[in-house]
Short mmCIF file of C-alpha atoms and ligand atoms in Angstrom, two decimals:
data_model
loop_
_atom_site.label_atom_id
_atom_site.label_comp_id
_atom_site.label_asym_id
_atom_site.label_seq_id
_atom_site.Cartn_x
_atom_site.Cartn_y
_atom_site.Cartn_z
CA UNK A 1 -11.92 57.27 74.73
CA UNK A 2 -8.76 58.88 73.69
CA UNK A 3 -9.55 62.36 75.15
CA UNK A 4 -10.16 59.91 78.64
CA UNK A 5 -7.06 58.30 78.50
CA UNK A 6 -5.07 61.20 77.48
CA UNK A 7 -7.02 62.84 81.12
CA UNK A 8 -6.27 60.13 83.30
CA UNK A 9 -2.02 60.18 82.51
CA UNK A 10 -1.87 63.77 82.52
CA UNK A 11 -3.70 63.77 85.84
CA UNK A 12 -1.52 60.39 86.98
CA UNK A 13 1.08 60.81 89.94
CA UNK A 14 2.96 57.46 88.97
CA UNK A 15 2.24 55.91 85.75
CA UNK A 16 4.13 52.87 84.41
CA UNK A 17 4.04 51.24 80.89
CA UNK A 18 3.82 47.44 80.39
CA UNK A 19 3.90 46.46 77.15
CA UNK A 20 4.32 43.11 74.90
CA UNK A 21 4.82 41.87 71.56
CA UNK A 22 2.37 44.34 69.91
CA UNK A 23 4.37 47.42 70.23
CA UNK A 24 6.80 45.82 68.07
CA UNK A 25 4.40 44.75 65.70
CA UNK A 26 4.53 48.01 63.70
CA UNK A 27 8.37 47.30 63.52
CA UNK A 28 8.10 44.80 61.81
CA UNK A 29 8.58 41.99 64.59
CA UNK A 30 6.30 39.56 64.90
CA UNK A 31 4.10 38.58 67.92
CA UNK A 32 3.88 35.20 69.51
CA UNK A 33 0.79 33.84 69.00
CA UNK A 34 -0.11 36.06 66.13
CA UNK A 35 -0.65 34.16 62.63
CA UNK A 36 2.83 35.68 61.64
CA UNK A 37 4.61 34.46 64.77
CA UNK A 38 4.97 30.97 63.63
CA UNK A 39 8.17 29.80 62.34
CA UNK A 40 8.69 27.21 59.65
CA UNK A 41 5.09 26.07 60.88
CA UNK A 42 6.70 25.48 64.60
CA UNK A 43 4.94 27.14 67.11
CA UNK A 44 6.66 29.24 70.00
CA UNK A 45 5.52 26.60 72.79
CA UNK A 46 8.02 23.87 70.58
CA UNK A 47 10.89 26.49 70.20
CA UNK A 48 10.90 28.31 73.52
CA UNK A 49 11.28 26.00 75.79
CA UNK A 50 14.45 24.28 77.74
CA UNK A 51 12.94 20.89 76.74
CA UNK A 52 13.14 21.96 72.78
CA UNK A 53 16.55 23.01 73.94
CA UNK A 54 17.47 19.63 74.96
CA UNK A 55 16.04 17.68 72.50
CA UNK A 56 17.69 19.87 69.35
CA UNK A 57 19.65 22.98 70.35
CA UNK A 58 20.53 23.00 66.38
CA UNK A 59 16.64 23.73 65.67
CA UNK A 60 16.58 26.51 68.50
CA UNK A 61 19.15 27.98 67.95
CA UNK A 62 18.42 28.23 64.25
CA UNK A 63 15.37 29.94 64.95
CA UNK A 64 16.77 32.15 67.69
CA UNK A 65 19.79 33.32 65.22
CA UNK A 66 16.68 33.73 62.84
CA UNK A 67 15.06 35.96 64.98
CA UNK A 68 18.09 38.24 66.10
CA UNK A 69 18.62 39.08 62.42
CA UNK A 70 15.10 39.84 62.15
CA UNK A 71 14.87 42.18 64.88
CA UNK A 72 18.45 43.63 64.73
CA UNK A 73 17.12 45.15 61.66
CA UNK A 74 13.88 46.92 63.33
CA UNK A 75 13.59 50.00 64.35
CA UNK A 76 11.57 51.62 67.16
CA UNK A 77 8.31 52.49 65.83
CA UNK A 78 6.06 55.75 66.89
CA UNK A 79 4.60 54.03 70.10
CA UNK A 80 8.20 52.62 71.19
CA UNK A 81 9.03 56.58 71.24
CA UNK A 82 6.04 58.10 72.94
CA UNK A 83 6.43 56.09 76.16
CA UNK A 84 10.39 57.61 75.81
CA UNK A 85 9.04 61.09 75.50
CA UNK A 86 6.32 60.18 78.19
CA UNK A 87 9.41 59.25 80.97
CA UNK A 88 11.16 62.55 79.66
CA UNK A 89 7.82 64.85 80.36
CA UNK A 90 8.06 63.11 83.99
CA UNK A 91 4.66 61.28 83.59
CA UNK A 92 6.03 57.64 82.46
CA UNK A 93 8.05 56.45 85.18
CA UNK A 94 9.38 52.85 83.84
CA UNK A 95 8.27 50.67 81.09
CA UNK A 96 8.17 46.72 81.73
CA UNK A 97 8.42 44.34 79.03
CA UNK A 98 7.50 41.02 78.21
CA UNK A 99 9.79 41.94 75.38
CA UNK A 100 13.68 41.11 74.74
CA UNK A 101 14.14 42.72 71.50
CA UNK A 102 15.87 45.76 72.39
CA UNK A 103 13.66 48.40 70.98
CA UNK A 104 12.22 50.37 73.97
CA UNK A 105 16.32 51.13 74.91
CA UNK A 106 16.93 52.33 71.17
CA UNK A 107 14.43 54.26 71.34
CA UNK A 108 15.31 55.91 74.84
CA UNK A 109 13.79 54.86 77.57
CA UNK A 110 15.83 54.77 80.45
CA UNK A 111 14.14 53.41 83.39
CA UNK A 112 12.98 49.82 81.51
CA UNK A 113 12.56 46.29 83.22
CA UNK A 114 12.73 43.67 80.80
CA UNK A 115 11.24 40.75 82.50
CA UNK A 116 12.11 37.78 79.86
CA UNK A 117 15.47 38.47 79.13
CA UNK A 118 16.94 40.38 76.08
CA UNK A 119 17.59 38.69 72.79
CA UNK A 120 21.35 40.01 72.34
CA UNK A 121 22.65 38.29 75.02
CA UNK A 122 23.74 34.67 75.44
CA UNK A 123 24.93 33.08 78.49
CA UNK A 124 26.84 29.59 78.95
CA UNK A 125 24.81 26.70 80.30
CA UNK A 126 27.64 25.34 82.54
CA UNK A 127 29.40 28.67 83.70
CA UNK A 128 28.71 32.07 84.83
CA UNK A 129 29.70 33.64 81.55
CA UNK A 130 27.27 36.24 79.67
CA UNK A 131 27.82 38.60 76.53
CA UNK A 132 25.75 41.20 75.00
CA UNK A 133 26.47 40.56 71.66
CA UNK A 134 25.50 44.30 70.55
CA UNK A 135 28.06 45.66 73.08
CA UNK A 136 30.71 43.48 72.30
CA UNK A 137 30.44 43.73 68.64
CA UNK A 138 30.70 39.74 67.67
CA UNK A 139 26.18 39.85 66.43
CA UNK A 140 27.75 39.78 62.72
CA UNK A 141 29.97 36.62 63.67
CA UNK A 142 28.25 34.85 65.95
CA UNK A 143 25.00 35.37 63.28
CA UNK A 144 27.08 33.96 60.10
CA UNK A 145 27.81 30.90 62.21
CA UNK A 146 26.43 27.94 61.71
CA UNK A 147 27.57 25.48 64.53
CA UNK A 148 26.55 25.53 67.68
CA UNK A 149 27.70 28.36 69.63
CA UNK A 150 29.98 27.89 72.59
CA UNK A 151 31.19 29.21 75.46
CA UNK A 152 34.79 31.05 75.19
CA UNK A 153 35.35 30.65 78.78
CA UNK A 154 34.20 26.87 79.35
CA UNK A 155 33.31 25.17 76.03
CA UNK A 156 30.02 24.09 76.55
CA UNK A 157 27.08 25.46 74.80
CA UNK A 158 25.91 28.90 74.59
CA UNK A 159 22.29 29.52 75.24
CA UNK A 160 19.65 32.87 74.59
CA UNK A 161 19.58 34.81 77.82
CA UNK A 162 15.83 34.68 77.38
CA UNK A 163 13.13 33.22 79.59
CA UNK A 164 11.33 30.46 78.28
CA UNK A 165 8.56 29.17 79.11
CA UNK A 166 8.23 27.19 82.28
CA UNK A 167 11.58 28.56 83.45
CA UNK A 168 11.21 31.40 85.96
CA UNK A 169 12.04 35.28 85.46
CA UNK A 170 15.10 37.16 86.55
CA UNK A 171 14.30 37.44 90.53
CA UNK A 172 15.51 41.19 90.72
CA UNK A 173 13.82 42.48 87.36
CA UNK A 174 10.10 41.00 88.67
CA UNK A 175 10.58 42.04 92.04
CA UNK A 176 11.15 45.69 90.72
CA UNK A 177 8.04 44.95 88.35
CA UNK A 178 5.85 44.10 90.90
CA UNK A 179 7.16 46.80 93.38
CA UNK A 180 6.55 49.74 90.37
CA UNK A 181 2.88 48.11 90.42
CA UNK A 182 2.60 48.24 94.18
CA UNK A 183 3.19 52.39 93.44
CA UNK A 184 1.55 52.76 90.14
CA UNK A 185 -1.71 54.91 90.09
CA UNK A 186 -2.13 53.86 86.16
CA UNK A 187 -0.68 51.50 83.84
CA UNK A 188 -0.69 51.90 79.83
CA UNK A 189 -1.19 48.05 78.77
CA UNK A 190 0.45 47.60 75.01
CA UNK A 191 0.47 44.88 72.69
CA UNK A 192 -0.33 41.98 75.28
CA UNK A 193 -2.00 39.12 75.11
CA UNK A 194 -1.84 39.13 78.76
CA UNK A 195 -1.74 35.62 79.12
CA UNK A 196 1.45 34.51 80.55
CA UNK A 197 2.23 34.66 84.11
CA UNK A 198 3.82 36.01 86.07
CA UNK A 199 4.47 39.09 83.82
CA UNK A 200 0.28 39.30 83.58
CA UNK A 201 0.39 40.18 87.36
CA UNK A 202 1.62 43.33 86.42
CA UNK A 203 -1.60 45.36 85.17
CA UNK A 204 -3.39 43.14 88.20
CA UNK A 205 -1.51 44.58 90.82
CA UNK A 206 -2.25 48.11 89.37
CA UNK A 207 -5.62 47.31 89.29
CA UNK A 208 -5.75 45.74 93.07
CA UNK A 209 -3.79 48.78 94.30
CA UNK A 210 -6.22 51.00 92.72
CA UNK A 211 -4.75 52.48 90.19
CA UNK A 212 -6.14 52.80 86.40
CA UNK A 213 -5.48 50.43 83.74
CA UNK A 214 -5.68 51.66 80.12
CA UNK A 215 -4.96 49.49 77.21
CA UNK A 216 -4.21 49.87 73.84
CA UNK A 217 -4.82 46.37 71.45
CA UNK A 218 -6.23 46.25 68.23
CA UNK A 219 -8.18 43.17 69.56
CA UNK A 220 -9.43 41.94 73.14
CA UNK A 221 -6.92 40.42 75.48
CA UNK A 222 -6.75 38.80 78.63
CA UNK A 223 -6.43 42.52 80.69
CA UNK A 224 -9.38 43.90 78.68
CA UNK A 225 -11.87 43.06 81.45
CA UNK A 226 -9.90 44.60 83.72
CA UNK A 227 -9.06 47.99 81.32
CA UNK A 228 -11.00 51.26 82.71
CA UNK A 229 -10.43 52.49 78.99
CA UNK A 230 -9.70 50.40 76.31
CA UNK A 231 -8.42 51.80 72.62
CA UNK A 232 -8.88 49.19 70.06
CA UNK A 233 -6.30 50.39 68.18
CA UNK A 234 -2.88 49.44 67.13
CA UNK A 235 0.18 50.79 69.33
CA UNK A 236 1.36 53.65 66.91
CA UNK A 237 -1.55 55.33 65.91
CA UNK A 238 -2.66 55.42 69.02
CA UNK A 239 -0.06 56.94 71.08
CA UNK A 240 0.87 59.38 68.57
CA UNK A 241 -3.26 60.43 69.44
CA UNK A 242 -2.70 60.24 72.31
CA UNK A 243 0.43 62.27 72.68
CA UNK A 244 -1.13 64.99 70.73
CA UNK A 245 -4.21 65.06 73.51
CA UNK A 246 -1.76 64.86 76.27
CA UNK A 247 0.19 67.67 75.22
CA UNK A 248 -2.78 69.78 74.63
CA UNK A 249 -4.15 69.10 78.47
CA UNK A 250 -0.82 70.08 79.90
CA UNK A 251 0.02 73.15 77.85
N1 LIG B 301 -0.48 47.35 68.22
C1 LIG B 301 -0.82 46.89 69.45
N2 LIG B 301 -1.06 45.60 69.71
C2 LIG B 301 -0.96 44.72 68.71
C3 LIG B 301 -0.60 45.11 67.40
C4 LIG B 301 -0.36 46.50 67.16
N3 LIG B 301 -0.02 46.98 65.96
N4 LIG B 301 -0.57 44.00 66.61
C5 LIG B 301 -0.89 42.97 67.41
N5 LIG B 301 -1.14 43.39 68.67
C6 LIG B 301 -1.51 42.60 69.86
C7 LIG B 301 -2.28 41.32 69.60
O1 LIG B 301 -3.66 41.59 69.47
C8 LIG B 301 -1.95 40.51 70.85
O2 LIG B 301 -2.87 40.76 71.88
O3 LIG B 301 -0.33 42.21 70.50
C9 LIG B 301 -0.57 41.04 71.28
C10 LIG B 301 0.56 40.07 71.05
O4 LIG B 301 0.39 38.95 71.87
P1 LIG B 301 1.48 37.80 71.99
O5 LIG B 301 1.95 37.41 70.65
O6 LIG B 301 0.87 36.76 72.87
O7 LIG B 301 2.71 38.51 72.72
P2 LIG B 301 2.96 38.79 74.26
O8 LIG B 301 1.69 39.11 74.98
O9 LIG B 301 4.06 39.76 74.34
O10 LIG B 301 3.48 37.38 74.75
C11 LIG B 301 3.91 37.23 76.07
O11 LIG B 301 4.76 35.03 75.67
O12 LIG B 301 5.81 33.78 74.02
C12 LIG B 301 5.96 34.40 75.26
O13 LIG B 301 7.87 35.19 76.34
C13 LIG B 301 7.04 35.42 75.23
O14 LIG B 301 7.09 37.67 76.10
C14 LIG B 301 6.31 36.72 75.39
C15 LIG B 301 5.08 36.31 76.17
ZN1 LIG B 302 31.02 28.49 80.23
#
Protein backbone atom coordinates (compact mmCIF):
# COMPACT_ATOMS: atom_id res chain seq x y z
CA UNK A 1 0.00 0.00 0.00
CA UNK A 2 2.68 2.35 0.95
CA UNK A 3 5.12 1.38 -1.88
CA UNK A 4 1.60 2.30 -4.18
CA UNK A 5 1.08 5.46 -2.81
CA UNK A 6 4.58 6.49 -2.62
CA UNK A 7 4.33 5.41 -6.92
CA UNK A 8 1.38 7.27 -7.68
CA UNK A 9 2.89 11.01 -6.13
CA UNK A 10 6.17 10.48 -7.50
CA UNK A 11 4.56 9.73 -10.85
CA UNK A 12 1.76 12.75 -10.12
CA UNK A 13 1.91 15.97 -12.42
CA UNK A 14 -0.25 18.08 -9.86
CA UNK A 15 -0.81 16.76 -6.52
CA UNK A 16 -2.58 18.71 -3.74
CA UNK A 17 -2.93 17.91 0.03
CA UNK A 18 -6.25 18.27 1.92
CA UNK A 19 -6.05 17.59 5.23
CA UNK A 20 -8.22 17.95 8.64
CA UNK A 21 -8.10 17.68 12.22
CA UNK A 22 -6.04 14.43 12.25
CA UNK A 23 -2.79 15.82 11.17
CA UNK A 24 -2.84 17.77 14.22
CA UNK A 25 -3.71 15.03 16.28
CA UNK A 26 -0.08 13.94 16.84
CA UNK A 27 0.43 17.63 18.05
CA UNK A 28 -1.35 17.35 20.51
CA UNK A 29 -4.65 19.14 19.20
CA UNK A 30 -7.59 17.55 19.40
CA UNK A 31 -10.08 16.57 16.63
CA UNK A 32 -13.72 17.46 16.47
CA UNK A 33 -15.66 14.67 16.83
CA UNK A 34 -12.97 12.57 18.37
CA UNK A 35 -13.69 11.40 22.14
CA UNK A 36 -11.01 14.09 23.15
CA UNK A 37 -12.63 16.90 21.16
CA UNK A 38 -15.30 17.56 23.62
CA UNK A 39 -15.02 20.41 25.89
CA UNK A 40 -16.33 20.60 29.41
CA UNK A 41 -18.79 17.79 28.03
CA UNK A 42 -20.08 20.51 25.23
CA UNK A 43 -19.90 19.28 21.98
CA UNK A 44 -18.46 21.34 18.91
CA UNK A 45 -22.07 21.59 17.20
CA UNK A 46 -23.11 23.79 20.75
CA UNK A 47 -19.80 25.88 20.66
CA UNK A 48 -19.25 26.52 16.97
CA UNK A 49 -21.96 27.97 15.90
CA UNK A 50 -23.25 31.84 15.46
CA UNK A 51 -26.41 30.78 17.37
CA UNK A 52 -24.10 29.60 20.55
CA UNK A 53 -22.56 32.94 19.80
CA UNK A 54 -25.67 34.73 20.38
CA UNK A 55 -27.04 33.05 23.05
CA UNK A 56 -23.57 33.26 25.37
CA UNK A 57 -20.54 34.80 23.65
CA UNK A 58 -18.97 34.46 27.39
CA UNK A 59 -19.18 30.46 26.96
CA UNK A 60 -17.62 30.72 23.32
CA UNK A 61 -15.38 32.68 23.77
CA UNK A 62 -14.16 30.87 26.84
CA UNK A 63 -13.71 27.89 24.94
CA UNK A 64 -12.21 29.59 21.90
CA UNK A 65 -9.50 31.47 24.27
CA UNK A 66 -9.23 27.78 25.62
CA UNK A 67 -8.38 26.47 22.51
CA UNK A 68 -5.83 29.20 21.23
CA UNK A 69 -3.72 28.47 24.31
CA UNK A 70 -3.95 24.95 23.55
CA UNK A 71 -2.79 25.09 20.13
CA UNK A 72 -0.42 28.13 20.43
CA UNK A 73 1.57 25.69 22.33
CA UNK A 74 1.71 22.81 19.49
CA UNK A 75 4.07 22.25 17.31
CA UNK A 76 4.03 20.88 13.74
CA UNK A 77 4.33 17.27 13.94
CA UNK A 78 6.29 14.85 11.27
CA UNK A 79 3.27 14.75 8.76
CA UNK A 80 2.67 18.71 9.06
CA UNK A 81 6.46 18.75 7.64
CA UNK A 82 6.43 16.16 4.92
CA UNK A 83 3.67 17.85 2.88
CA UNK A 84 6.28 21.17 3.40
CA UNK A 85 9.14 19.15 2.05
CA UNK A 86 6.66 17.57 -0.56
CA UNK A 87 5.79 21.45 -2.07
CA UNK A 88 9.70 22.08 -1.82
CA UNK A 89 10.59 18.72 -4.02
CA UNK A 90 7.90 20.34 -6.56
CA UNK A 91 5.43 17.38 -6.17
CA UNK A 92 2.90 19.02 -3.47
CA UNK A 93 1.52 21.93 -5.04
CA UNK A 94 -0.92 23.47 -2.17
CA UNK A 95 -2.30 22.03 0.93
CA UNK A 96 -6.11 22.88 1.87
CA UNK A 97 -7.29 22.77 5.27
CA UNK A 98 -10.28 22.30 7.12
CA UNK A 99 -7.88 23.45 9.77
CA UNK A 100 -7.31 27.06 11.45
CA UNK A 101 -4.67 26.24 13.83
CA UNK A 102 -1.73 27.54 12.20
CA UNK A 103 0.48 24.56 11.99
CA UNK A 104 0.87 23.72 8.24
CA UNK A 105 2.42 27.69 7.93
CA UNK A 106 4.89 26.94 10.95
CA UNK A 107 5.87 24.29 9.54
CA UNK A 108 6.45 25.82 5.93
CA UNK A 109 4.20 25.39 3.58
CA UNK A 110 3.75 28.16 1.43
CA UNK A 111 1.08 27.70 -1.02
CA UNK A 112 -1.87 26.73 1.84
CA UNK A 113 -5.73 27.51 1.58
CA UNK A 114 -7.25 27.45 4.82
CA UNK A 115 -10.87 27.12 4.12
CA UNK A 116 -12.43 27.71 7.83
CA UNK A 117 -10.62 30.52 8.90
CA UNK A 118 -7.48 30.64 11.19
CA UNK A 119 -7.75 30.61 14.94
CA UNK A 120 -5.34 33.76 15.59
CA UNK A 121 -7.40 36.09 14.10
CA UNK A 122 -10.49 37.91 15.35
CA UNK A 123 -12.59 40.22 13.48
CA UNK A 124 -15.34 42.81 14.81
CA UNK A 125 -18.96 41.84 14.31
CA UNK A 126 -20.12 45.41 13.39
CA UNK A 127 -17.00 46.77 11.41
CA UNK A 128 -14.50 45.81 8.93
CA UNK A 129 -11.72 45.48 11.47
CA UNK A 130 -9.45 42.16 11.66
CA UNK A 131 -6.15 41.32 13.67
CA UNK A 132 -3.89 38.44 13.62
CA UNK A 133 -3.17 38.25 17.02
CA UNK A 134 0.28 36.31 16.36
CA UNK A 135 1.41 39.19 14.08
CA UNK A 136 0.45 41.86 16.16
CA UNK A 137 1.80 40.49 19.30
CA UNK A 138 -1.41 41.21 21.77
CA UNK A 139 -2.19 36.59 21.93
CA UNK A 140 -0.60 36.98 25.62
CA UNK A 141 -3.13 39.94 26.44
CA UNK A 142 -5.96 39.33 24.74
CA UNK A 143 -5.53 35.40 26.27
CA UNK A 144 -5.18 36.69 30.10
CA UNK A 145 -8.42 38.57 29.54
CA UNK A 146 -11.32 37.68 30.86
CA UNK A 147 -14.14 40.04 29.51
CA UNK A 148 -15.40 40.01 26.46
CA UNK A 149 -13.16 41.11 23.84
CA UNK A 150 -13.91 44.21 21.82
CA UNK A 151 -13.31 45.93 18.97
CA UNK A 152 -10.54 48.88 19.23
CA UNK A 153 -11.92 50.53 16.27
CA UNK A 154 -15.83 50.33 17.00
CA UNK A 155 -16.53 48.85 20.46
CA UNK A 156 -18.62 46.13 19.75
CA UNK A 157 -17.64 42.60 20.20
CA UNK A 158 -14.81 40.79 18.80
CA UNK A 159 -15.48 37.47 17.26
CA UNK A 160 -13.00 34.17 15.99
CA UNK A 161 -12.32 34.69 12.32
CA UNK A 162 -13.36 31.07 12.01
CA UNK A 163 -16.17 29.45 10.05
CA UNK A 164 -18.74 27.91 11.94
CA UNK A 165 -20.96 25.80 11.13
CA UNK A 166 -23.87 26.79 8.98
CA UNK A 167 -22.06 30.02 8.08
CA UNK A 168 -20.43 29.86 4.65
CA UNK A 169 -16.54 29.76 3.75
CA UNK A 170 -14.33 32.60 2.66
CA UNK A 171 -15.60 32.95 -1.18
CA UNK A 172 -11.94 33.43 -2.58
CA UNK A 173 -10.15 30.63 -0.40
CA UNK A 174 -12.97 27.80 -1.75
CA UNK A 175 -13.00 29.04 -5.09
CA UNK A 176 -9.12 28.50 -5.21
CA UNK A 177 -9.90 25.03 -3.41
CA UNK A 178 -12.12 23.88 -5.82
CA UNK A 179 -10.12 25.32 -8.84
CA UNK A 180 -6.66 23.32 -7.40
CA UNK A 181 -9.18 20.20 -7.55
CA UNK A 182 -10.37 21.01 -11.03
CA UNK A 183 -6.22 20.57 -11.86
CA UNK A 184 -5.28 17.99 -9.38
CA UNK A 185 -4.25 14.51 -10.83
CA UNK A 186 -4.03 13.18 -6.97
CA UNK A 187 -4.99 14.30 -3.67
CA UNK A 188 -3.33 13.04 -0.22
CA UNK A 189 -6.59 12.99 2.13
CA UNK A 190 -5.30 13.51 6.01
CA UNK A 191 -6.99 13.37 9.16
CA UNK A 192 -10.68 13.92 7.79
CA UNK A 193 -13.68 12.85 8.72
CA UNK A 194 -14.81 14.06 5.47
CA UNK A 195 -18.07 14.93 6.53
CA UNK A 196 -18.63 18.55 6.33
CA UNK A 197 -19.44 20.28 3.22
CA UNK A 198 -18.41 22.09 1.26
CA UNK A 199 -14.71 21.47 2.21
CA UNK A 200 -15.63 17.43 1.50
CA UNK A 201 -16.05 18.47 -2.21
CA UNK A 202 -12.55 18.75 -2.35
CA UNK A 203 -11.22 14.98 -2.67
CA UNK A 204 -14.72 14.61 -4.88
CA UNK A 205 -13.74 16.87 -7.42
CA UNK A 206 -10.30 15.08 -7.64
CA UNK A 207 -11.95 12.06 -7.94
CA UNK A 208 -14.64 13.33 -10.75
CA UNK A 209 -11.74 14.95 -12.64
CA UNK A 210 -9.91 11.79 -12.57
CA UNK A 211 -7.33 12.15 -10.59
CA UNK A 212 -6.20 9.68 -7.58
CA UNK A 213 -7.29 9.97 -4.14
CA UNK A 214 -5.05 8.49 -1.40
CA UNK A 215 -5.85 8.73 2.20
CA UNK A 216 -4.20 8.37 5.24
CA UNK A 217 -6.75 7.76 8.62
CA UNK A 218 -6.20 5.52 11.27
CA UNK A 219 -9.97 4.67 10.89
CA UNK A 220 -12.60 4.77 7.89
CA UNK A 221 -14.02 8.09 6.89
CA UNK A 222 -16.46 9.49 4.73
CA UNK A 223 -13.69 9.68 1.49
CA UNK A 224 -12.63 6.07 2.17
CA UNK A 225 -14.99 4.71 -0.50
CA UNK A 226 -13.79 6.92 -2.75
CA UNK A 227 -9.71 6.36 -1.73
CA UNK A 228 -7.77 4.34 -4.65
CA UNK A 229 -5.28 3.55 -1.67
CA UNK A 230 -6.08 3.85 1.70
CA UNK A 231 -3.25 3.71 4.73
CA UNK A 232 -4.90 3.02 7.95
CA UNK A 233 -2.48 4.66 9.70
CA UNK A 234 -2.02 7.74 11.71
CA UNK A 235 -0.65 10.99 9.82
CA UNK A 236 3.06 10.85 11.12
CA UNK A 237 4.07 7.51 10.78
CA UNK A 238 2.82 7.37 7.72
CA UNK A 239 4.26 10.12 5.80
CA UNK A 240 7.54 9.79 7.30
CA UNK A 241 7.03 5.98 5.28
CA UNK A 242 6.08 7.37 2.88
CA UNK A 243 8.68 10.03 2.39
CA UNK A 244 11.32 7.49 2.77
CA UNK A 245 9.61 5.40 -0.37
CA UNK A 246 9.23 8.55 -2.28
CA UNK A 247 12.65 9.53 -2.04
CA UNK A 248 13.90 6.18 -2.93
CA UNK A 249 11.65 6.14 -6.39
CA UNK A 250 13.01 9.50 -7.39
CA UNK A 251 16.68 9.11 -6.57
N1 LIG B 1 -3.58 10.70 12.02
C1 LIG B 1 -4.49 10.82 11.02
N2 LIG B 1 -5.80 10.92 11.24
C2 LIG B 1 -6.24 10.89 12.51
C3 LIG B 1 -5.36 10.77 13.61
C4 LIG B 1 -3.96 10.66 13.33
N3 LIG B 1 -3.04 10.54 14.29
N4 LIG B 1 -6.10 10.78 14.75
C5 LIG B 1 -7.38 10.90 14.37
N5 LIG B 1 -7.48 10.96 13.03
C6 LIG B 1 -8.68 11.11 12.19
C7 LIG B 1 -9.97 10.56 12.76
O1 LIG B 1 -10.08 9.17 12.50
C8 LIG B 1 -11.02 11.39 12.02
O2 LIG B 1 -11.39 10.77 10.81
O3 LIG B 1 -8.91 12.48 12.01
C9 LIG B 1 -10.29 12.70 11.71
C10 LIG B 1 -10.77 13.88 12.52
O4 LIG B 1 -12.09 14.18 12.18
P1 LIG B 1 -12.87 15.44 12.74
O5 LIG B 1 -12.64 15.56 14.20
O6 LIG B 1 -14.25 15.33 12.24
O7 LIG B 1 -12.11 16.67 12.06
P2 LIG B 1 -12.29 17.31 10.62
O8 LIG B 1 -12.60 16.27 9.59
O9 LIG B 1 -11.13 18.18 10.39
O10 LIG B 1 -13.58 18.20 10.83
C11 LIG B 1 -14.01 19.03 9.79
O11 LIG B 1 -15.62 20.12 11.18
O12 LIG B 1 -15.92 20.86 13.36
C12 LIG B 1 -15.73 21.24 12.04
O13 LIG B 1 -14.82 23.20 11.14
C13 LIG B 1 -14.48 22.06 11.88
O14 LIG B 1 -12.73 21.93 10.24
C14 LIG B 1 -13.57 21.17 11.08
C15 LIG B 1 -14.55 20.33 10.29
ZN1 LIG C 1 -15.56 47.31 14.93
Amino acid sequence: MIEEAAKLLARSRFAIAFTGAGISAESGVPTFRGFNGLWKKHRPEELATPEAFRRDPHLVWEFYRWRMDLIRKARPNRAHYALAELERMGILKAVITQNVDDLHREAGTRNLIELHGNIFRVRCTSCSYRENLKESGRLEEFLAGKKLPKCPRCDSLLRPDVVWFGEPLPRKALDEAFRLAERADLVLVIGTSGVVYPAAYVPQIVKETGGKVVEINPEESGITPIADVFLRCPAGKAMEMLMSRIKGLIE
